[in-house]
């Protein structure tokens, strides 16, 4: 598949962090405006490289340290709006037609914004970005609670309050080791009581037990990463595979895995593209979606993730269409909107490539 076709192909991303995807030049400008002096360099190109290298540590904890620099410049209404609008533009320029973009509102209150003001600013930015792209992209927000703090119930309540206004669901992120998702059970109970969607980062730094807890104790509808579900799968010498009860449950219930290959290589969740479990999981029938995680921090885009997968596994347009349709089927959107995207945008977009 040629790069121009990959760029042109309609894409959907379910797992993309707002604070992990800023333009380097924007970070530098915003840092000057707000007086943040902590940046490692003021050269945009060097800053982009710095993030990717610093995050390329083999540890999720070190990967997450880099977000201090992006969050530092996302503390005002104007900066949040700008970053969100640029996010929508950059995704659309990469051929993304539907995006769920997540961020943790509690990380944007250093200069006095309320949680509602943070959410309103980001939503205004997404609407502006959609407008600038002539409606080529639809963006929804997911509000993230951080695993290591105790504000998840508050963020779950915020999600319910803003659900009719651009917020599609909730997520839990942050360091996985020592912070099991069940610690946030009151948040998940609140969301379920209000029929709200949520996904949970699990099976990235911790194994299958974390995925089990996320799905069976907390009730996650999708799993962020989830690649360590392979702990519950035995592959025999003849290539056949035996699924444990958890792996079978996830596959058989079509629980989407939000797979982010490049991020996994950086945090040590996978060794290299060629041995990334995405291909095994796909062949076994899991519902796989392909995602960026953090475009700046992982130095990636949806098109680059497609390219890496094409090189590693020979995937062509039919597989990317499958991933894209899977993503929209698992999107936190009303069914008629999902059907419309699939029938009117994604299927015709791939048909035009053939
Ligand atoms: O892949 C990830 N795993 C766990 N936490 C993550 C990942 N990528 C970003 N985050 C964190 C850092 C951000 O500040 C936060 C909200 O977007 O979510
Ligand atoms: Zn993530």
mmCIF file of C-alpha atoms and ligand atoms in Angstrom:
data_model
loop_
_atom_site.group_PDB
_atom_site.id
_atom_site.type_symbol
_atom_site.label_atom_id
_atom_site.label_comp_id
_atom_site.label_asym_id
_atom_site.label_seq_id
_atom_site.Cartn_x
_atom_site.Cartn_y
_atom_site.Cartn_z
ATOM 1 C CA UNK A 1 0.000 0.000 0.000
ATOM 2 C CA UNK A 2 1.484 3.346 -1.047
ATOM 3 C CA UNK A 3 1.934 6.057 1.545
ATOM 4 C CA UNK A 4 -0.448 8.311 -0.391
ATOM 5 C CA UNK A 5 -3.138 5.625 -0.153
ATOM 6 C CA UNK A 6 -2.488 5.160 3.566
ATOM 7 C CA UNK A 7 -2.859 8.905 4.068
ATOM 8 C CA UNK A 8 -6.043 8.972 2.008
ATOM 9 C CA UNK A 9 -7.650 5.962 3.703
ATOM 10 C CA UNK A 10 -10.327 6.942 6.224
ATOM 11 C CA UNK A 11 -9.207 6.193 9.772
ATOM 12 C CA UNK A 12 -10.740 6.136 13.224
ATOM 13 C CA UNK A 13 -8.787 6.514 16.444
ATOM 14 C CA UNK A 14 -10.221 5.582 19.841
ATOM 15 C CA UNK A 15 -7.079 6.018 21.928
ATOM 16 C CA UNK A 16 -5.262 9.332 21.518
ATOM 17 C CA UNK A 17 -4.231 11.554 24.456
ATOM 18 C CA UNK A 18 -4.703 15.299 23.997
ATOM 19 C CA UNK A 19 -1.727 16.069 26.241
ATOM 20 C CA UNK A 20 0.453 13.550 24.389
ATOM 21 C CA UNK A 21 -0.116 15.020 20.942
ATOM 22 C CA UNK A 22 0.788 18.719 20.914
ATOM 23 C CA UNK A 23 2.716 20.314 18.056
ATOM 24 C CA UNK A 24 6.269 21.030 19.281
ATOM 25 C CA UNK A 25 6.107 24.610 17.954
ATOM 26 C CA UNK A 26 2.901 25.198 19.901
ATOM 27 C CA UNK A 27 4.474 23.953 23.135
ATOM 28 C CA UNK A 28 7.342 26.407 22.661
ATOM 29 C CA UNK A 29 5.010 29.335 21.930
ATOM 30 C CA UNK A 30 2.724 28.547 24.842
ATOM 31 C CA UNK A 31 5.706 28.115 27.181
ATOM 32 C CA UNK A 32 6.912 31.615 26.235
ATOM 33 C CA UNK A 33 3.441 33.051 26.753
ATOM 34 C CA UNK A 34 2.905 31.498 30.183
ATOM 35 C CA UNK A 35 6.498 31.793 31.425
ATOM 36 C CA UNK A 36 7.196 28.046 31.689
ATOM 37 C CA UNK A 37 10.992 27.627 31.727
ATOM 38 C CA UNK A 38 11.285 23.852 32.061
ATOM 39 C CA UNK A 39 11.493 22.871 28.366
ATOM 40 C CA UNK A 40 14.619 20.905 27.414
ATOM 41 C CA UNK A 41 15.017 22.909 24.155
ATOM 42 C CA UNK A 42 13.324 25.750 22.264
ATOM 43 C CA UNK A 43 13.920 24.283 18.823
ATOM 44 C CA UNK A 44 10.705 22.658 17.559
ATOM 45 C CA UNK A 45 12.406 19.841 15.665
ATOM 46 C CA UNK A 46 14.758 19.035 18.549
ATOM 47 C CA UNK A 47 11.844 19.142 20.982
ATOM 48 C CA UNK A 48 9.916 16.560 18.955
ATOM 49 C CA UNK A 49 12.959 14.282 18.958
ATOM 50 C CA UNK A 50 13.504 14.896 22.677
ATOM 51 C CA UNK A 51 9.990 13.650 23.560
ATOM 52 C CA UNK A 52 10.325 10.505 21.493
ATOM 53 C CA UNK A 53 13.762 9.702 22.917
ATOM 54 C CA UNK A 54 12.880 10.489 26.521
ATOM 55 C CA UNK A 55 9.783 8.309 26.239
ATOM 56 C CA UNK A 56 11.738 5.481 24.636
ATOM 57 C CA UNK A 57 12.848 4.125 27.991
ATOM 58 C CA UNK A 58 11.260 0.695 28.304
ATOM 59 C CA UNK A 59 9.279 1.888 31.319
ATOM 60 C CA UNK A 60 5.736 3.281 31.461
ATOM 61 C CA UNK A 61 6.620 5.414 34.494
ATOM 62 C CA UNK A 62 9.452 7.175 32.622
ATOM 63 C CA UNK A 63 7.251 7.512 29.524
ATOM 64 C CA UNK A 64 4.695 9.341 31.655
ATOM 65 C CA UNK A 65 7.255 11.779 33.109
ATOM 66 C CA UNK A 66 7.440 13.601 29.757
ATOM 67 C CA UNK A 67 3.829 14.773 30.131
ATOM 68 C CA UNK A 68 4.921 17.294 32.785
ATOM 69 C CA UNK A 69 6.102 19.550 29.920
ATOM 70 C CA UNK A 70 2.883 19.400 27.914
ATOM 71 C CA UNK A 71 0.549 19.769 30.888
ATOM 72 C CA UNK A 72 2.596 22.759 32.090
ATOM 73 C CA UNK A 73 1.529 24.771 29.027
ATOM 74 C CA UNK A 74 -2.129 23.615 29.070
ATOM 75 C CA UNK A 75 -3.389 25.607 32.053
ATOM 76 C CA UNK A 76 -5.541 28.345 30.520
ATOM 77 C CA UNK A 77 -8.764 28.428 28.556
ATOM 78 C CA UNK A 78 -6.958 29.807 25.468
ATOM 79 C CA UNK A 79 -4.168 27.241 25.493
ATOM 80 C CA UNK A 80 -6.564 24.315 25.950
ATOM 81 C CA UNK A 81 -8.762 25.589 23.150
ATOM 82 C CA UNK A 82 -5.803 26.037 20.829
ATOM 83 C CA UNK A 83 -4.310 22.619 21.554
ATOM 84 C CA UNK A 84 -7.695 20.920 21.039
ATOM 85 C CA UNK A 85 -8.361 22.749 17.748
ATOM 86 C CA UNK A 86 -4.888 21.842 16.437
ATOM 87 C CA UNK A 87 -5.412 18.250 17.531
ATOM 88 C CA UNK A 88 -8.566 17.998 15.404
ATOM 89 C CA UNK A 89 -6.759 19.626 12.451
ATOM 90 C CA UNK A 90 -3.735 17.339 12.691
ATOM 91 C CA UNK A 91 -5.864 14.199 12.940
ATOM 92 C CA UNK A 92 -7.999 15.287 9.982
ATOM 93 C CA UNK A 93 -4.883 16.035 7.915
ATOM 94 C CA UNK A 94 -3.845 12.430 8.568
ATOM 95 C CA UNK A 95 -7.153 11.128 7.194
ATOM 96 C CA UNK A 96 -8.821 10.514 10.547
ATOM 97 C CA UNK A 97 -12.603 10.871 10.197
ATOM 98 C CA UNK A 98 -13.554 9.946 13.765
ATOM 99 C CA UNK A 99 -11.508 10.462 16.935
ATOM 100 C CA UNK A 100 -12.044 9.958 20.636
ATOM 101 C CA UNK A 101 -9.423 12.117 22.313
ATOM 102 C CA UNK A 102 -8.794 11.752 26.041
ATOM 103 C CA UNK A 103 -7.186 13.887 28.713
ATOM 104 C CA UNK A 104 -7.292 14.239 32.500
ATOM 105 C CA UNK A 105 -9.145 17.459 33.447
ATOM 106 C CA UNK A 106 -7.575 17.434 36.928
ATOM 107 C CA UNK A 107 -4.146 18.035 35.333
ATOM 108 C CA UNK A 108 -5.206 21.420 33.956
ATOM 109 C CA UNK A 109 -6.136 23.251 37.148
ATOM 110 C CA UNK A 110 -2.757 24.708 38.170
ATOM 111 C CA UNK A 111 -3.889 28.230 37.269
ATOM 112 C CA UNK A 112 -7.315 28.069 38.803
ATOM 113 C CA UNK A 113 -9.581 26.680 36.077
ATOM 114 C CA UNK A 114 -12.533 24.671 37.372
ATOM 115 C CA UNK A 115 -13.100 21.187 35.977
ATOM 116 C CA UNK A 116 -16.124 22.458 34.030
ATOM 117 C CA UNK A 117 -14.054 25.288 32.529
ATOM 118 C CA UNK A 118 -11.386 22.819 31.420
ATOM 119 C CA UNK A 119 -13.962 20.605 29.694
ATOM 120 C CA UNK A 120 -15.715 23.574 28.075
ATOM 121 C CA UNK A 121 -12.415 24.947 26.741
ATOM 122 C CA UNK A 122 -11.340 21.632 25.225
ATOM 123 C CA UNK A 123 -14.789 21.095 23.696
ATOM 124 C CA UNK A 124 -14.733 24.585 22.196
ATOM 125 C CA UNK A 125 -11.360 23.741 20.655
ATOM 126 C CA UNK A 126 -12.614 20.491 19.186
ATOM 127 C CA UNK A 127 -15.642 22.253 17.671
ATOM 128 C CA UNK A 128 -13.353 24.936 16.207
ATOM 129 C CA UNK A 129 -11.040 22.267 14.783
ATOM 130 C CA UNK A 130 -13.971 20.399 13.226
ATOM 131 C CA UNK A 131 -15.114 23.665 11.676
ATOM 132 C CA UNK A 132 -11.661 24.480 10.270
ATOM 133 C CA UNK A 133 -11.531 21.091 8.558
ATOM 134 C CA UNK A 134 -14.915 21.645 6.967
ATOM 135 C CA UNK A 135 -16.474 18.857 9.000
ATOM 136 C CA UNK A 136 -14.136 16.178 7.642
ATOM 137 C CA UNK A 137 -13.606 14.908 11.194
ATOM 138 C CA UNK A 138 -15.853 14.250 14.193
ATOM 139 C CA UNK A 139 -14.117 14.492 17.569
ATOM 140 C CA UNK A 140 -15.437 13.351 20.938
ATOM 141 C CA UNK A 141 -13.715 13.734 24.308
ATOM 142 C CA UNK A 142 -13.070 11.019 26.870
ATOM 143 C CA UNK A 143 -12.383 12.288 30.383
ATOM 144 C CA UNK A 144 -9.564 10.453 32.133
ATOM 145 C CA UNK A 145 -9.213 9.850 35.847
ATOM 146 C CA UNK A 146 -5.624 9.286 37.006
ATOM 147 C CA UNK A 147 -4.918 5.978 38.728
ATOM 148 C CA UNK A 148 -2.611 7.444 41.377
ATOM 149 C CA UNK A 149 -4.942 10.245 42.563
ATOM 150 C CA UNK A 150 -8.276 10.050 44.349
ATOM 151 C CA UNK A 151 -10.399 12.186 42.039
ATOM 152 C CA UNK A 152 -11.870 9.517 39.767
ATOM 153 C CA UNK A 153 -15.402 9.754 41.184
ATOM 154 C CA UNK A 154 -15.341 13.513 40.610
ATOM 155 C CA UNK A 155 -14.204 12.977 37.017
ATOM 156 C CA UNK A 156 -16.864 10.305 36.512
ATOM 157 C CA UNK A 157 -19.478 12.808 37.707
ATOM 158 C CA UNK A 158 -18.020 15.394 35.326
ATOM 159 C CA UNK A 159 -18.330 12.873 32.482
ATOM 160 C CA UNK A 160 -22.007 12.289 33.233
ATOM 161 C CA UNK A 161 -22.628 16.040 33.493
ATOM 162 C CA UNK A 162 -21.063 16.763 30.078
ATOM 163 C CA UNK A 163 -22.281 13.685 28.210
ATOM 164 C CA UNK A 164 -24.635 15.584 25.902
ATOM 165 C CA UNK A 165 -21.971 18.176 25.141
ATOM 166 C CA UNK A 166 -19.091 16.488 23.369
ATOM 167 C CA UNK A 167 -17.992 14.041 26.056
ATOM 168 C CA UNK A 168 -18.489 10.421 25.014
ATOM 169 C CA UNK A 169 -17.032 8.544 27.965
ATOM 170 C CA UNK A 170 -14.475 8.007 30.696
ATOM 171 C CA UNK A 171 -11.054 6.361 31.042
ATOM 172 C CA UNK A 172 -8.513 5.551 33.729
ATOM 173 C CA UNK A 173 -4.808 6.137 32.921
ATOM 174 C CA UNK A 174 -1.431 6.628 34.588
ATOM 175 C CA UNK A 175 1.097 4.246 36.127
ATOM 176 C CA UNK A 176 -0.410 0.761 36.265
ATOM 177 C CA UNK A 177 1.949 -0.891 38.744
ATOM 178 C CA UNK A 178 0.598 -0.564 42.300
ATOM 179 C CA UNK A 179 -2.591 1.187 41.134
ATOM 180 C CA UNK A 180 -5.172 -1.485 40.277
ATOM 181 C CA UNK A 181 -8.346 -0.212 38.585
ATOM 182 C CA UNK A 182 -10.679 -1.565 41.293
ATOM 183 C CA UNK A 183 -9.367 1.223 43.539
ATOM 184 C CA UNK A 184 -11.682 3.425 41.471
ATOM 185 C CA UNK A 185 -14.788 1.279 41.811
ATOM 186 C CA UNK A 186 -17.028 4.140 43.028
ATOM 187 C CA UNK A 187 -16.289 5.989 39.773
ATOM 188 C CA UNK A 188 -17.246 2.989 37.649
ATOM 189 C CA UNK A 189 -20.373 2.374 39.711
ATOM 190 C CA UNK A 190 -21.426 5.978 39.166
ATOM 191 C CA UNK A 191 -20.898 5.660 35.404
ATOM 192 C CA UNK A 192 -22.822 2.401 35.200
ATOM 193 C CA UNK A 193 -25.681 3.789 37.250
ATOM 194 C CA UNK A 194 -25.892 6.572 34.657
ATOM 195 C CA UNK A 195 -25.450 4.277 31.623
ATOM 196 C CA UNK A 196 -22.194 5.998 30.664
ATOM 197 C CA UNK A 197 -19.429 4.486 28.548
ATOM 198 C CA UNK A 198 -15.912 3.815 29.812
ATOM 199 C CA UNK A 199 -12.645 2.210 28.847
ATOM 200 C CA UNK A 200 -9.689 1.410 31.119
ATOM 201 C CA UNK A 201 -5.937 1.298 30.413
ATOM 202 C CA UNK A 202 -5.012 -2.264 31.408
ATOM 203 C CA UNK A 203 -2.595 -4.999 30.438
ATOM 204 C CA UNK A 204 0.140 -2.534 29.463
ATOM 205 C CA UNK A 205 2.627 -2.676 32.371
ATOM 206 C CA UNK A 206 0.749 -5.353 34.348
ATOM 207 C CA UNK A 207 -0.475 -8.682 33.018
ATOM 208 C CA UNK A 208 -3.773 -10.462 32.569
ATOM 209 C CA UNK A 209 -4.897 -9.923 36.181
ATOM 210 C CA UNK A 210 -5.156 -6.195 35.472
ATOM 211 C CA UNK A 211 -7.330 -6.872 32.403
ATOM 212 C CA UNK A 212 -9.473 -9.263 34.416
ATOM 213 C CA UNK A 213 -10.054 -6.619 37.066
ATOM 214 C CA UNK A 214 -10.818 -3.936 34.473
ATOM 215 C CA UNK A 215 -13.392 -6.055 32.649
ATOM 216 C CA UNK A 216 -14.919 -8.300 35.317
ATOM 217 C CA UNK A 217 -14.716 -6.150 38.467
ATOM 218 C CA UNK A 218 -14.936 -2.647 36.997
ATOM 219 C CA UNK A 219 -17.009 -3.332 33.852
ATOM 220 C CA UNK A 220 -14.835 -1.760 31.143
ATOM 221 C CA UNK A 221 -16.395 -1.886 27.661
ATOM 222 C CA UNK A 222 -13.023 -1.570 25.919
ATOM 223 C CA UNK A 223 -9.433 -2.043 27.042
ATOM 224 C CA UNK A 224 -6.669 0.514 26.521
ATOM 225 C CA UNK A 225 -3.739 -1.552 25.155
ATOM 226 C CA UNK A 226 -4.698 -4.946 26.633
ATOM 227 C CA UNK A 227 -1.824 -6.588 24.790
ATOM 228 C CA UNK A 228 -0.756 -8.602 27.838
ATOM 229 C CA UNK A 229 -3.888 -10.702 27.331
ATOM 230 C CA UNK A 230 -1.316 -12.967 25.651
ATOM 231 C CA UNK A 231 -0.466 -14.123 29.212
ATOM 232 C CA UNK A 232 -3.734 -16.051 29.009
ATOM 233 C CA UNK A 233 -3.007 -17.564 25.593
ATOM 234 C CA UNK A 234 -0.764 -20.577 24.933
ATOM 235 C CA UNK A 235 0.708 -20.875 21.453
ATOM 236 C CA UNK A 236 1.814 -24.413 20.553
ATOM 237 C CA UNK A 237 4.729 -25.358 18.316
ATOM 238 C CA UNK A 238 2.375 -26.196 15.440
ATOM 239 C CA UNK A 239 0.989 -22.632 15.558
ATOM 240 C CA UNK A 240 -2.310 -23.565 17.159
ATOM 241 C CA UNK A 241 -3.355 -21.568 20.225
ATOM 242 C CA UNK A 242 -5.327 -22.293 23.386
ATOM 243 C CA UNK A 243 -7.205 -19.453 25.061
ATOM 244 C CA UNK A 244 -7.724 -19.278 28.824
ATOM 245 C CA UNK A 245 -11.127 -18.278 30.157
ATOM 246 C CA UNK A 246 -10.328 -14.551 30.328
ATOM 247 C CA UNK A 247 -8.887 -14.365 26.807
ATOM 248 C CA UNK A 248 -11.885 -16.303 25.504
ATOM 249 C CA UNK A 249 -14.283 -13.968 27.327
ATOM 250 C CA UNK A 250 -12.646 -10.866 25.829
ATOM 251 C CA UNK A 251 -12.603 -12.319 22.334
ATOM 252 C CA UNK A 252 -16.065 -13.878 22.430
ATOM 253 C CA UNK A 253 -17.699 -10.715 23.780
ATOM 254 C CA UNK A 254 -16.016 -8.579 21.097
ATOM 255 C CA UNK A 255 -14.402 -6.323 23.738
ATOM 256 C CA UNK A 256 -12.224 -3.998 21.685
ATOM 257 C CA UNK A 257 -8.517 -3.774 22.375
ATOM 258 C CA UNK A 258 -7.170 -0.270 21.750
ATOM 259 C CA UNK A 259 -3.775 -1.350 20.454
ATOM 260 C CA UNK A 260 -0.955 1.224 20.207
ATOM 261 C CA UNK A 261 2.122 -0.565 18.817
ATOM 262 C CA UNK A 262 4.717 2.236 18.891
ATOM 263 C CA UNK A 263 3.816 3.249 22.437
ATOM 264 C CA UNK A 264 4.110 -0.409 23.473
ATOM 265 C CA UNK A 265 7.671 -0.585 22.139
ATOM 266 C CA UNK A 266 8.608 2.529 24.109
ATOM 267 C CA UNK A 267 7.132 1.371 27.413
ATOM 268 C CA UNK A 268 8.405 -2.179 27.078
ATOM 269 C CA UNK A 269 4.962 -3.766 26.618
ATOM 270 C CA UNK A 270 6.245 -5.273 23.343
ATOM 271 C CA UNK A 271 9.731 -5.968 21.965
ATOM 272 C CA UNK A 272 9.454 -4.949 18.319
ATOM 273 C CA UNK A 273 6.872 -4.484 15.572
ATOM 274 C CA UNK A 274 7.524 -7.888 14.006
ATOM 275 C CA UNK A 275 6.696 -9.760 17.222
ATOM 276 C CA UNK A 276 3.974 -7.411 18.462
ATOM 277 C CA UNK A 277 0.973 -9.506 19.628
ATOM 278 C CA UNK A 278 -1.469 -7.529 17.450
ATOM 279 C CA UNK A 279 -1.127 -10.044 14.618
ATOM 280 C CA UNK A 280 -1.642 -13.117 16.808
ATOM 281 C CA UNK A 281 -4.654 -11.487 18.465
ATOM 282 C CA UNK A 282 -6.131 -10.513 15.123
ATOM 283 C CA UNK A 283 -5.711 -14.025 13.726
ATOM 284 C CA UNK A 284 -7.429 -15.411 16.835
ATOM 285 C CA UNK A 285 -10.444 -13.195 16.186
ATOM 286 C CA UNK A 286 -10.054 -10.475 18.829
ATOM 287 C CA UNK A 287 -11.633 -7.123 18.022
ATOM 288 C CA UNK A 288 -8.528 -5.074 17.259
ATOM 289 C CA UNK A 289 -8.377 -1.329 16.803
ATOM 290 C CA UNK A 290 -5.167 0.481 15.850
ATOM 291 C CA UNK A 291 -4.286 3.689 17.701
ATOM 292 C CA UNK A 292 -1.628 6.331 18.254
ATOM 293 C CA UNK A 293 -1.733 6.684 22.083
ATOM 294 C CA UNK A 294 0.438 9.843 22.013
ATOM 295 C CA UNK A 295 1.363 11.354 18.660
ATOM 296 C CA UNK A 296 4.065 13.652 20.028
ATOM 297 C CA UNK A 297 5.451 11.447 22.776
ATOM 298 C CA UNK A 298 5.496 8.351 20.576
ATOM 299 C CA UNK A 299 6.495 10.308 17.447
ATOM 300 C CA UNK A 300 3.644 8.809 15.487
ATOM 301 C CA UNK A 301 0.444 9.309 13.510
ATOM 302 C CA UNK A 302 -2.281 6.898 12.445
ATOM 303 C CA UNK A 303 -0.654 6.661 9.014
ATOM 304 C CA UNK A 304 2.689 5.748 10.590
ATOM 305 C CA UNK A 305 1.055 3.048 12.708
ATOM 306 C CA UNK A 306 -0.577 1.691 9.526
ATOM 307 C CA UNK A 307 2.804 1.739 7.781
ATOM 308 C CA UNK A 308 4.568 -0.101 10.611
ATOM 309 C CA UNK A 309 1.874 -2.769 10.565
ATOM 310 C CA UNK A 310 2.021 -3.041 6.773
ATOM 311 C CA UNK A 311 5.786 -3.578 6.951
ATOM 312 C CA UNK A 312 5.668 -6.027 9.862
ATOM 313 C CA UNK A 313 2.730 -8.175 8.760
ATOM 314 C CA UNK A 314 2.042 -7.336 5.123
ATOM 315 C CA UNK A 315 -1.311 -5.778 5.973
ATOM 316 C CA UNK A 316 -3.108 -4.111 3.082
ATOM 317 C CA UNK A 317 -6.248 -1.996 2.749
ATOM 318 C CA UNK A 318 -8.598 -4.848 3.674
ATOM 319 C CA UNK A 319 -6.993 -5.200 7.119
ATOM 320 C CA UNK A 320 -6.956 -1.436 7.710
ATOM 321 C CA UNK A 321 -10.616 -1.298 6.703
ATOM 322 C CA UNK A 322 -11.280 -4.075 9.220
ATOM 323 C CA UNK A 323 -9.471 -2.153 12.016
ATOM 324 C CA UNK A 324 -11.297 1.062 11.112
ATOM 325 C CA UNK A 325 -14.726 -0.543 11.023
ATOM 326 C CA UNK A 326 -13.943 -2.290 14.333
ATOM 327 C CA UNK A 327 -13.026 1.063 15.878
ATOM 328 C CA UNK A 328 -16.248 2.718 14.772
ATOM 329 C CA UNK A 329 -18.300 -0.289 15.894
ATOM 330 C CA UNK A 330 -16.725 0.071 19.347
ATOM 331 C CA UNK A 331 -16.930 3.871 19.418
ATOM 332 C CA UNK A 332 -18.854 5.502 22.251
ATOM 333 C CA UNK A 333 -21.304 7.000 19.739
ATOM 334 C CA UNK A 334 -25.007 6.284 19.209
ATOM 335 C CA UNK A 335 -25.547 3.350 16.845
ATOM 336 C CA UNK A 336 -27.070 5.388 13.976
ATOM 337 C CA UNK A 337 -24.003 7.662 13.951
ATOM 338 C CA UNK A 338 -21.668 4.662 13.907
ATOM 339 C CA UNK A 339 -23.633 3.105 11.038
ATOM 340 C CA UNK A 340 -23.585 6.349 9.093
ATOM 341 C CA UNK A 341 -19.796 6.667 9.449
ATOM 342 C CA UNK A 342 -19.261 3.090 8.332
ATOM 343 C CA UNK A 343 -21.730 3.121 5.417
ATOM 344 C CA UNK A 344 -21.187 6.643 4.133
ATOM 345 C CA UNK A 345 -17.541 7.394 4.910
ATOM 346 C CA UNK A 346 -15.438 4.330 5.674
ATOM 347 C CA UNK A 347 -16.738 1.690 3.239
ATOM 348 C CA UNK A 348 -16.807 4.147 0.273
ATOM 349 C CA UNK A 349 -13.370 5.498 1.265
ATOM 350 C CA UNK A 350 -11.781 2.066 1.087
ATOM 351 C CA UNK A 351 -13.745 1.166 -2.048
ATOM 352 C CA UNK A 352 -12.193 4.206 -3.730
ATOM 353 C CA UNK A 353 -8.707 2.837 -2.952
ATOM 354 C CA UNK A 354 -9.338 -0.453 -4.764
HETATM 355 O O1 LIG B 1 -0.277 4.557 27.557
HETATM 356 C C1 LIG B 1 -0.535 5.145 28.601
HETATM 357 N N1 LIG B 1 -0.703 4.438 29.748
HETATM 358 C C2 LIG B 1 -1.061 5.030 30.909
HETATM 359 N N2 LIG B 1 -1.209 6.353 31.021
HETATM 360 C C3 LIG B 1 -1.008 7.104 29.919
HETATM 361 C C4 LIG B 1 -0.671 6.553 28.692
HETATM 362 N N3 LIG B 1 -0.511 7.551 27.811
HETATM 363 C C5 LIG B 1 -0.767 8.693 28.466
HETATM 364 N N4 LIG B 1 -1.062 8.418 29.742
HETATM 365 C C6 LIG B 1 -1.376 9.377 30.807
HETATM 366 C C7 LIG B 1 -0.494 10.622 30.773
HETATM 367 C C8 LIG B 1 -1.437 11.744 30.544
HETATM 368 O O2 LIG B 1 -1.074 12.894 31.257
HETATM 369 C C9 LIG B 1 -2.768 11.193 31.020
HETATM 370 C C10 LIG B 1 -4.015 11.861 30.487
HETATM 371 O O3 LIG B 1 -4.018 11.991 29.108
HETATM 372 O O4 LIG B 1 -2.706 9.823 30.636
HETATM 373 ZN ZN1 LIG B 2 -2.967 5.711 26.617
#
